[in-house]
mmCIF file of C-alpha atoms and ligand atoms in Angstrom:
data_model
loop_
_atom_site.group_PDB
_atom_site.id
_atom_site.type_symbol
_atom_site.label_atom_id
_atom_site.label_comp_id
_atom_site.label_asym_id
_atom_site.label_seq_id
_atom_site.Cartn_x
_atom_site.Cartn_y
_atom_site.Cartn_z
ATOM 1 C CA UNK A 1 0.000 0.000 0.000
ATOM 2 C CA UNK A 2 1.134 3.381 -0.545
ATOM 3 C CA UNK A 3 2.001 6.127 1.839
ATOM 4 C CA UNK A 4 2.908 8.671 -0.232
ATOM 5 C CA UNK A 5 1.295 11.778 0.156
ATOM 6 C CA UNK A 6 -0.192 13.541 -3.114
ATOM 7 C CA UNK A 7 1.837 16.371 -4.044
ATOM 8 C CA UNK A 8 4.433 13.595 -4.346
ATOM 9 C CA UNK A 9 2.477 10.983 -6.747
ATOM 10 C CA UNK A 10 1.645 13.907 -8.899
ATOM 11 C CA UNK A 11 5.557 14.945 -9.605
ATOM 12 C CA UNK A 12 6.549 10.977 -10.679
ATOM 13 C CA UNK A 13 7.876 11.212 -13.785
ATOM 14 C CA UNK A 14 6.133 9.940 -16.837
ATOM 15 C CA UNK A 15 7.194 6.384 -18.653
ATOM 16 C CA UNK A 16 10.349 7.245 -20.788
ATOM 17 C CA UNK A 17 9.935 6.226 -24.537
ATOM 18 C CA UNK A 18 11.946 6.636 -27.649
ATOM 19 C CA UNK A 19 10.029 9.893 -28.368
ATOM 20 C CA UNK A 20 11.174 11.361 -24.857
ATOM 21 C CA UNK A 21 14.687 10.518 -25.605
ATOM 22 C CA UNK A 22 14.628 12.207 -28.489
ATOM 23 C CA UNK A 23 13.477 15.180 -27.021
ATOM 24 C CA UNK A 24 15.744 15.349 -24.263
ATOM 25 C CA UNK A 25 18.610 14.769 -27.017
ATOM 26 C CA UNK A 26 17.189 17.803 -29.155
ATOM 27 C CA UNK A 27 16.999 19.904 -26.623
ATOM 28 C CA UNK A 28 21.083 19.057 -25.579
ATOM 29 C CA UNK A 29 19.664 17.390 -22.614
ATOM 30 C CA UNK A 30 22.515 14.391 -21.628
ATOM 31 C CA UNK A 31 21.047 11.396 -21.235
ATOM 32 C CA UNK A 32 21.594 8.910 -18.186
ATOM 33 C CA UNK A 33 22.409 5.232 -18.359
ATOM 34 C CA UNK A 34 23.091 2.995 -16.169
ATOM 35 C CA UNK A 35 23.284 -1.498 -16.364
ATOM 36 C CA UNK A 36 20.712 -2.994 -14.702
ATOM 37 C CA UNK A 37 20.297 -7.056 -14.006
ATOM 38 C CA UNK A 38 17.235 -7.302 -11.193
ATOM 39 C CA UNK A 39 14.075 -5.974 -9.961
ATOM 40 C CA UNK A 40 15.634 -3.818 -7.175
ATOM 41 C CA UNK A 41 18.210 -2.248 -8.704
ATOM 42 C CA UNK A 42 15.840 -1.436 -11.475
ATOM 43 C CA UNK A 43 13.306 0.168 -9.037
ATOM 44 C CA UNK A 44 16.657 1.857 -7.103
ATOM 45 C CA UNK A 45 18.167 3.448 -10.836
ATOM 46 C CA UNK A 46 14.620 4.435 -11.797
ATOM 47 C CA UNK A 47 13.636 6.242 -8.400
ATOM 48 C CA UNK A 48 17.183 8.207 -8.857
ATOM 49 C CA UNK A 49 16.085 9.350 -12.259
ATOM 50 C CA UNK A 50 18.054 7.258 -14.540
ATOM 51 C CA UNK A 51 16.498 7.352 -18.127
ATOM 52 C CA UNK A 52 18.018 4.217 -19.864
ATOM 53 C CA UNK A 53 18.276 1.032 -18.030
ATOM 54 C CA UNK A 54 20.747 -1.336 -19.851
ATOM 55 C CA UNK A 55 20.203 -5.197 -19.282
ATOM 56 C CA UNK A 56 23.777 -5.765 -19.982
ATOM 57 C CA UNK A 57 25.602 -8.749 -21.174
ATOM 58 C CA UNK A 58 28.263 -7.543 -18.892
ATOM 59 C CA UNK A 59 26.207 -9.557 -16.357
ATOM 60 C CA UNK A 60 28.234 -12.533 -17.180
ATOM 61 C CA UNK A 61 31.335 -10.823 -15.882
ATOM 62 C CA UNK A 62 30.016 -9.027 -13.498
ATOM 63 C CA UNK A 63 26.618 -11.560 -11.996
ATOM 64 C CA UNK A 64 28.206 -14.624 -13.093
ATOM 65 C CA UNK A 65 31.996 -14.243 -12.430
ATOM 66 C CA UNK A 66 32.842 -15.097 -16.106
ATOM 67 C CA UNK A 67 36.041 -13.753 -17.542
ATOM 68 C CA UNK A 68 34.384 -12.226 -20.643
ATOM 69 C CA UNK A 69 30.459 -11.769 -21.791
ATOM 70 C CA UNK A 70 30.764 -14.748 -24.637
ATOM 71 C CA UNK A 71 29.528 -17.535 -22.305
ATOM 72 C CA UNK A 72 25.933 -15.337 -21.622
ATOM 73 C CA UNK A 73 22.639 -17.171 -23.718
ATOM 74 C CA UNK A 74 19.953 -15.475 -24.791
ATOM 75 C CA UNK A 75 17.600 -17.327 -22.046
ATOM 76 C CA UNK A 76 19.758 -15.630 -19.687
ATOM 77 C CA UNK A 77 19.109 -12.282 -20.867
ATOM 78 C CA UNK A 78 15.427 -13.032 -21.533
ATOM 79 C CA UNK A 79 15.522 -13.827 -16.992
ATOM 80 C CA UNK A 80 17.290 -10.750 -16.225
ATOM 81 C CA UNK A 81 15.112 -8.466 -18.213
ATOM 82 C CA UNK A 82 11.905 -9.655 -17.135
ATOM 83 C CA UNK A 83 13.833 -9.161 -13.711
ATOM 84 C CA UNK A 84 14.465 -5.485 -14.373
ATOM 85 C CA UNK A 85 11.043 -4.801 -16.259
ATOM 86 C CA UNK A 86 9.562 -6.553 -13.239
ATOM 87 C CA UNK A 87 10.735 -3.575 -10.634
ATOM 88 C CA UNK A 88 10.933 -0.652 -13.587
ATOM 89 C CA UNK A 89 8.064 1.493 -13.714
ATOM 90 C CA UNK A 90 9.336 4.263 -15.873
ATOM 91 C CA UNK A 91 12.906 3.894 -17.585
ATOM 92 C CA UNK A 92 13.571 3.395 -20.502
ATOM 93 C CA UNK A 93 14.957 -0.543 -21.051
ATOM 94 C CA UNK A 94 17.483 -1.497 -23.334
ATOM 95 C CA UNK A 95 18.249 -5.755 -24.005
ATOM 96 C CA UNK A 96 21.858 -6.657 -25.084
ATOM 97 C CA UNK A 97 21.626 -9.537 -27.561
ATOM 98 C CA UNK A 98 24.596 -11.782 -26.587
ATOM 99 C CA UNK A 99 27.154 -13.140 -28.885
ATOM 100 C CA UNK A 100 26.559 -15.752 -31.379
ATOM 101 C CA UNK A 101 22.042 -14.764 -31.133
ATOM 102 C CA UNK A 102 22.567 -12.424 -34.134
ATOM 103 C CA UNK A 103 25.366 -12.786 -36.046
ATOM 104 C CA UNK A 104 24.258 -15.058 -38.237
ATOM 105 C CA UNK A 105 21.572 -13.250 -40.012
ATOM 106 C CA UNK A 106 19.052 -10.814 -39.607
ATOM 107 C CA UNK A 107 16.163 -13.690 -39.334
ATOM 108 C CA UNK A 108 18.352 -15.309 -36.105
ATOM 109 C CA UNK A 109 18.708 -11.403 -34.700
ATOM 110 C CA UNK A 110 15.075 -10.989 -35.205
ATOM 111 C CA UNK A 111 13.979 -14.158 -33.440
ATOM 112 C CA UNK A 112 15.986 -13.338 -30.212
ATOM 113 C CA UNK A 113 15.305 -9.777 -30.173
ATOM 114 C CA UNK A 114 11.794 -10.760 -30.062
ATOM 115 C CA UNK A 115 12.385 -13.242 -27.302
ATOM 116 C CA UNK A 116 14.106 -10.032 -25.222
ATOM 117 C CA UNK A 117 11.376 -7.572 -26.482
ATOM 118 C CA UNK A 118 8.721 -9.898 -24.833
ATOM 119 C CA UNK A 119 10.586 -10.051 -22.097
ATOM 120 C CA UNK A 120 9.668 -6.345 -21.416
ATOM 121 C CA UNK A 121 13.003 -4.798 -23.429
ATOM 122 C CA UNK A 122 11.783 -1.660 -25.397
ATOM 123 C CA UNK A 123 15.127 -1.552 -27.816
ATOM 124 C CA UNK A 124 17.974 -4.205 -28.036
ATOM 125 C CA UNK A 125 21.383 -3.382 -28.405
ATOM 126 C CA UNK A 126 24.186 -5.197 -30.709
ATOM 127 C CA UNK A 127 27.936 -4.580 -31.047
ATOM 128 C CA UNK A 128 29.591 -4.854 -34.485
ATOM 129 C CA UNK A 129 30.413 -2.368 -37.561
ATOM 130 C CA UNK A 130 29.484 -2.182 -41.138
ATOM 131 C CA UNK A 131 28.806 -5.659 -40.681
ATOM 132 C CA UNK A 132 25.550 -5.522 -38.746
ATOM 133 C CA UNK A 133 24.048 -2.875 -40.893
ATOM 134 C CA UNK A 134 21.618 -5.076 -42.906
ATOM 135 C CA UNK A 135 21.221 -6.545 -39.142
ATOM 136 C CA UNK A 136 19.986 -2.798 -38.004
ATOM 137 C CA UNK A 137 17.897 -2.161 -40.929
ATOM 138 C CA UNK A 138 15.952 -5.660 -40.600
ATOM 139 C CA UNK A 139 14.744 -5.248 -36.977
ATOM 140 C CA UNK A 140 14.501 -1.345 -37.419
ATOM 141 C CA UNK A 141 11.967 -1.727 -40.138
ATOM 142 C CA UNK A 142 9.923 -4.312 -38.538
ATOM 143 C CA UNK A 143 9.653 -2.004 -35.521
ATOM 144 C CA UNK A 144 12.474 -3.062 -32.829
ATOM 145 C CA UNK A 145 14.280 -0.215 -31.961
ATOM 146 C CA UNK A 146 18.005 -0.400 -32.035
ATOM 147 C CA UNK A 147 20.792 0.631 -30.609
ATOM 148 C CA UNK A 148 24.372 -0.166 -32.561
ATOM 149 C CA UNK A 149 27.963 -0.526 -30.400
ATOM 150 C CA UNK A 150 30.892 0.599 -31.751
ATOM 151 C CA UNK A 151 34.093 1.200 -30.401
ATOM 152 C CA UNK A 152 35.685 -1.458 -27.770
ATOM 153 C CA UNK A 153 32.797 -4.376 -28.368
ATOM 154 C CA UNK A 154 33.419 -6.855 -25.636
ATOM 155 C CA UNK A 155 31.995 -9.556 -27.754
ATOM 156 C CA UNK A 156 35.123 -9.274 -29.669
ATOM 157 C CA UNK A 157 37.491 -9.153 -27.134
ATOM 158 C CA UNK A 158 39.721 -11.949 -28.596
ATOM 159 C CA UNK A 159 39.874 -10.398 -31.836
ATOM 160 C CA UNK A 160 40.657 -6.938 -30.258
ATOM 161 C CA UNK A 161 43.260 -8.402 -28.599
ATOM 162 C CA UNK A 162 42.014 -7.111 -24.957
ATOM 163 C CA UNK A 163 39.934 -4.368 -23.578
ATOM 164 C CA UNK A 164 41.705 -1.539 -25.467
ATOM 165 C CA UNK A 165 41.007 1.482 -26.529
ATOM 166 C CA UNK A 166 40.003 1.784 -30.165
ATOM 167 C CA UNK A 167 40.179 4.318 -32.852
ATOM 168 C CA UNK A 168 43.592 5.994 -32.031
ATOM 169 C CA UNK A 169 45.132 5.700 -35.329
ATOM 170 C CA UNK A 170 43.594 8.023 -38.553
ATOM 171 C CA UNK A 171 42.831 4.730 -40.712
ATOM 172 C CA UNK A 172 40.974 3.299 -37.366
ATOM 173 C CA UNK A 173 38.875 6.560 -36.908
ATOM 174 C CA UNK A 174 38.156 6.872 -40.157
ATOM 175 C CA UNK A 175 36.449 3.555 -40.245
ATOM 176 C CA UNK A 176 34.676 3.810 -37.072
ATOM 177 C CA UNK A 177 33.250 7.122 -38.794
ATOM 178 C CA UNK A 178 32.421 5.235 -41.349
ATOM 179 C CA UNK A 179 30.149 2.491 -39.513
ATOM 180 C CA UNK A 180 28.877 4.905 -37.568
ATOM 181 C CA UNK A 181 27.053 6.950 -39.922
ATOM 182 C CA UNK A 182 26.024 3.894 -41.933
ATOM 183 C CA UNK A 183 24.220 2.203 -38.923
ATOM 184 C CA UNK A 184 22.504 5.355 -38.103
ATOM 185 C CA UNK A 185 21.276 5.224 -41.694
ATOM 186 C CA UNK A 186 20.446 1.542 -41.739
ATOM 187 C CA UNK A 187 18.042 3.036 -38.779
ATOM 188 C CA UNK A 188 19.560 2.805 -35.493
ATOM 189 C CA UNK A 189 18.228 4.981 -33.105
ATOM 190 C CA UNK A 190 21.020 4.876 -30.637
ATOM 191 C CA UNK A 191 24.585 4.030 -30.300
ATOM 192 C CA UNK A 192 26.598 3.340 -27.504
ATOM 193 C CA UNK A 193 30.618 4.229 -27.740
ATOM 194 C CA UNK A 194 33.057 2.494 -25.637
ATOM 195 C CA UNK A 195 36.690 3.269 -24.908
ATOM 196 C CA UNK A 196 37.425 5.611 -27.902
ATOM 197 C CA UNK A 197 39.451 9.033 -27.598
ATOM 198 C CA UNK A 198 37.771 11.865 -26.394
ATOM 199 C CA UNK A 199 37.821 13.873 -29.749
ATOM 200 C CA UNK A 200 36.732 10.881 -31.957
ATOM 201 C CA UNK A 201 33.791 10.698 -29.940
ATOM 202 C CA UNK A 202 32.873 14.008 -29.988
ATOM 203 C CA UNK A 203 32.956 13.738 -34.048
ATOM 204 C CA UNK A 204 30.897 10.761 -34.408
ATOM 205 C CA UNK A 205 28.655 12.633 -31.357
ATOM 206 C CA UNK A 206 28.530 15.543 -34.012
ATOM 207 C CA UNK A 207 28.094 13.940 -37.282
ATOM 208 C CA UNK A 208 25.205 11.487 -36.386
ATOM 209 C CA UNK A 209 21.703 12.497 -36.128
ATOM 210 C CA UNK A 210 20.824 10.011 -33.402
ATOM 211 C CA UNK A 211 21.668 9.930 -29.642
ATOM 212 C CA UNK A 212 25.276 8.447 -28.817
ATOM 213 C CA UNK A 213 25.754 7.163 -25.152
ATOM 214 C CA UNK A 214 29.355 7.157 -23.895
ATOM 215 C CA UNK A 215 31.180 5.296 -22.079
ATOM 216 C CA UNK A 216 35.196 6.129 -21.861
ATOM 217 C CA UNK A 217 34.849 8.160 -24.554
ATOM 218 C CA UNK A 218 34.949 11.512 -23.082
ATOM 219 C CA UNK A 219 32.155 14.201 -21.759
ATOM 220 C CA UNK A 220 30.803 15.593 -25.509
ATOM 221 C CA UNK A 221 28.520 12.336 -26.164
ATOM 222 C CA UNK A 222 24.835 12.866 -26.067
ATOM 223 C CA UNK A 223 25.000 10.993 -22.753
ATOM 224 C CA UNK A 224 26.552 8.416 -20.883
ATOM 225 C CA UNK A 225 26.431 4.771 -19.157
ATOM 226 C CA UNK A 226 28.116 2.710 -16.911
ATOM 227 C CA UNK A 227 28.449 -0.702 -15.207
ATOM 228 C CA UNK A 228 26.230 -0.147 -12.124
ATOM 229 C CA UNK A 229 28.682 -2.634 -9.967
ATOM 230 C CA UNK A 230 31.699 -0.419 -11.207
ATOM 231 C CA UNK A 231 29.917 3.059 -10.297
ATOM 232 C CA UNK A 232 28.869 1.567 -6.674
ATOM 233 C CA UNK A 233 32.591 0.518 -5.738
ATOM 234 C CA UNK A 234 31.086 -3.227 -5.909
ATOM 235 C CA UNK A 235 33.773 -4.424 -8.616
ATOM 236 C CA UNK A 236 36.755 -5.257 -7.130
ATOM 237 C CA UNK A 237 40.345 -5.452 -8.647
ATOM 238 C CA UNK A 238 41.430 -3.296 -11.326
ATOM 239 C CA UNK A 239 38.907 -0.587 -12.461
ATOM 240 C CA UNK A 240 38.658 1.399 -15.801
ATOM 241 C CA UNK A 241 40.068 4.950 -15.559
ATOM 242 C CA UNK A 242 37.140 5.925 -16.494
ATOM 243 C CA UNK A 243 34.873 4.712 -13.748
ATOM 244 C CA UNK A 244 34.153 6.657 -10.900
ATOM 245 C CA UNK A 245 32.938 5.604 -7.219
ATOM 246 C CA UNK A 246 29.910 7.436 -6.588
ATOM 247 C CA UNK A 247 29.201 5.826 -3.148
ATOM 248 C CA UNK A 248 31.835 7.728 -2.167
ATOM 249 C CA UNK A 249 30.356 10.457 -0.008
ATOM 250 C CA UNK A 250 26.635 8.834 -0.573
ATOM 251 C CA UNK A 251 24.656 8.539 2.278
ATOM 252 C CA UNK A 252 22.919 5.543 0.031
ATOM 253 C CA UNK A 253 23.022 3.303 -3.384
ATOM 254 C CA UNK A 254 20.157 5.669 -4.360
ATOM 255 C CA UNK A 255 21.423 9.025 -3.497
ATOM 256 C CA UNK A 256 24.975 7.669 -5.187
ATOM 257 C CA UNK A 257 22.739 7.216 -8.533
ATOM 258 C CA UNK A 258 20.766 10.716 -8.054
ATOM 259 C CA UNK A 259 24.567 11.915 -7.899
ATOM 260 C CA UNK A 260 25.601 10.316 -11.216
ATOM 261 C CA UNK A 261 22.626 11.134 -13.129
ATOM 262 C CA UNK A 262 22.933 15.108 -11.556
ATOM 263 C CA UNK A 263 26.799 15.224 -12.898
ATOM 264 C CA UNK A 264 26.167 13.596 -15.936
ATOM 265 C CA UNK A 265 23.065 15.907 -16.995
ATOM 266 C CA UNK A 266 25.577 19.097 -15.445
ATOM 267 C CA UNK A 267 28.510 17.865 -17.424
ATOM 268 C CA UNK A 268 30.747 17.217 -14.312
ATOM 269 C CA UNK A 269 30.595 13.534 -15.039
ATOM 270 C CA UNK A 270 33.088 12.750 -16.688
ATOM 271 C CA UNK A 271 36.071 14.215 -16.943
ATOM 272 C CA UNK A 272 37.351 14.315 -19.982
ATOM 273 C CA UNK A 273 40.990 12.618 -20.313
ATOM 274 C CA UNK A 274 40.238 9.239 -18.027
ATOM 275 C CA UNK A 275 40.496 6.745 -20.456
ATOM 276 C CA UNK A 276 41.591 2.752 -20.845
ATOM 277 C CA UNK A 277 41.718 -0.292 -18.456
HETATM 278 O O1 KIV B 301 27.027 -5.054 -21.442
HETATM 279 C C1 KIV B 301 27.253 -3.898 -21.061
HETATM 280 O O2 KIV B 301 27.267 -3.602 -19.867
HETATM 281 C C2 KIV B 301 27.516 -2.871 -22.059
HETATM 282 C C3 KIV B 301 27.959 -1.530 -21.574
HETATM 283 C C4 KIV B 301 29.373 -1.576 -21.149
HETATM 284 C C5 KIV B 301 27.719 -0.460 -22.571
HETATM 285 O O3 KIV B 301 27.408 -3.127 -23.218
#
């Protein structure tokens, strides 16, 4: 039962949707988002504001202890999203398709975005370049939004040859330019950056007509996300340079998140220069 007086119910925030986002990006609003892999945290994130809630396949690193995100199945995914849909009531959520549930064709990405989408994800998110843009177009046109990852794509970590940051030489930057613009045109509606130089960033930020959500790629993205065990001080061992504690100070995990989201939207958060593993 609710105790909440009135004045309060009547300032709750209305459900986020794509046309909200788009908005708030129009308007040079930054946009918060944060991982999210259960019911609580997703009712936590969403109290604090948060706008995007990202069912992560990072939850086989950091959930399941794995050393990379390649063991995580889509049936997993499907659990934690009806997990964080389950105590959501107005964020935005976003369902990472795993490896090896899309890469074979746009009929296999379609059949396990569906299985996330009805699993209470509003938009799925894929990593990949040029590559995925036929991927992009398929499930954009049949009315699953999408949003692309380019950049460090932990899916690929063996071929990357570690978590490293990407794009530093001209011939690299030019082709992550490249993809970029092409998936927005194949009809993504977001796209997530990881671990690129600041500048880069800000060019692809600048060039594309869609929101791009950073994350160690420097402060001029549209807006940014991270790891929610990495921004709570949960992770232990070596952190990014880019994360930063925000329980540090916090009276609680809720206030630490109404901290992130008010640096990010004031463009304290993050400093630009903290980059790599
Ligand atoms: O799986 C994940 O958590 C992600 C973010 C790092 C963007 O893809």
């Amino acid at each position: 039962m609710s105790t909440h007086p009135p004045d309060q119910i009547s300032t709750q925030r209305k459900a986020i949707n794509l046309h909200r986002l788009r908005e708030l990006y129009a308007a040079g609003e930054k946009l918060t988002m944060l991982t999210c892999y259960d019911a609580t945290f997703a009712r936590i994130a969403d109290d604090a504001g948060v706008e995007m809630l990202l069912v992560g396949d990072s939850l086989g690193m950091v959930l399941q202890g794995k050393a990379s995100t390649l063991p995580v199945s889509i049936e997993e995914m499907a659990y934690h999203v009806r997990c964080v849909a389950a105590g959501n009531k107005t964020a935005w959520v976003i369902g990472d398709l795993p490896f090896a549930s899309y890469q074979q064709s746009p009929a296999q990405a379609f059949e396990h975005a569906a299985t996330l989408m009805q699993a209470g994800a509003q938009m799925v998110k894929l990593e990949g370049g040029g590559w995925t843009n036929d991927t992009v177009r398929f499930l954009s046109e049949r009315g699953i939004p999408v949003c692309a990852h380019l950049g460090l794509t932990p899916q690929s970590v063996h071929a990357l040859g570690g978590y490293r940051i990407q794009g530093k030489s001209d011939a690299a930057a030019a082709i992550l330019k490249r993809d970029a613009a092409a998936i927005a045109e194949a009809g993504a509606a977001m796209l997530v950056l990881e671990l690129l130089p600041s500048t880069l960033a800000k060019e692809i930020t600048d060039l594309l007509p869609i929101p791009v959500i950073g994350i160690g790629a420097g402060i001029d993205c549209s807006g940014q996300v991270l790891v929610l065990h990495d921004m709570l001080g949960l992770t232990k061992g070596k952190l990014p340079r880019f994360v930063k504690n925000f329980m540090n100070g916090a009276s609680s995990i809720e206030a630490a998140i109404a901290s992130y989201v008010s640096e990010v939207k004031e463009k304290r958060f993050p400093d630009n220069g903290l980059h790599g593993y």
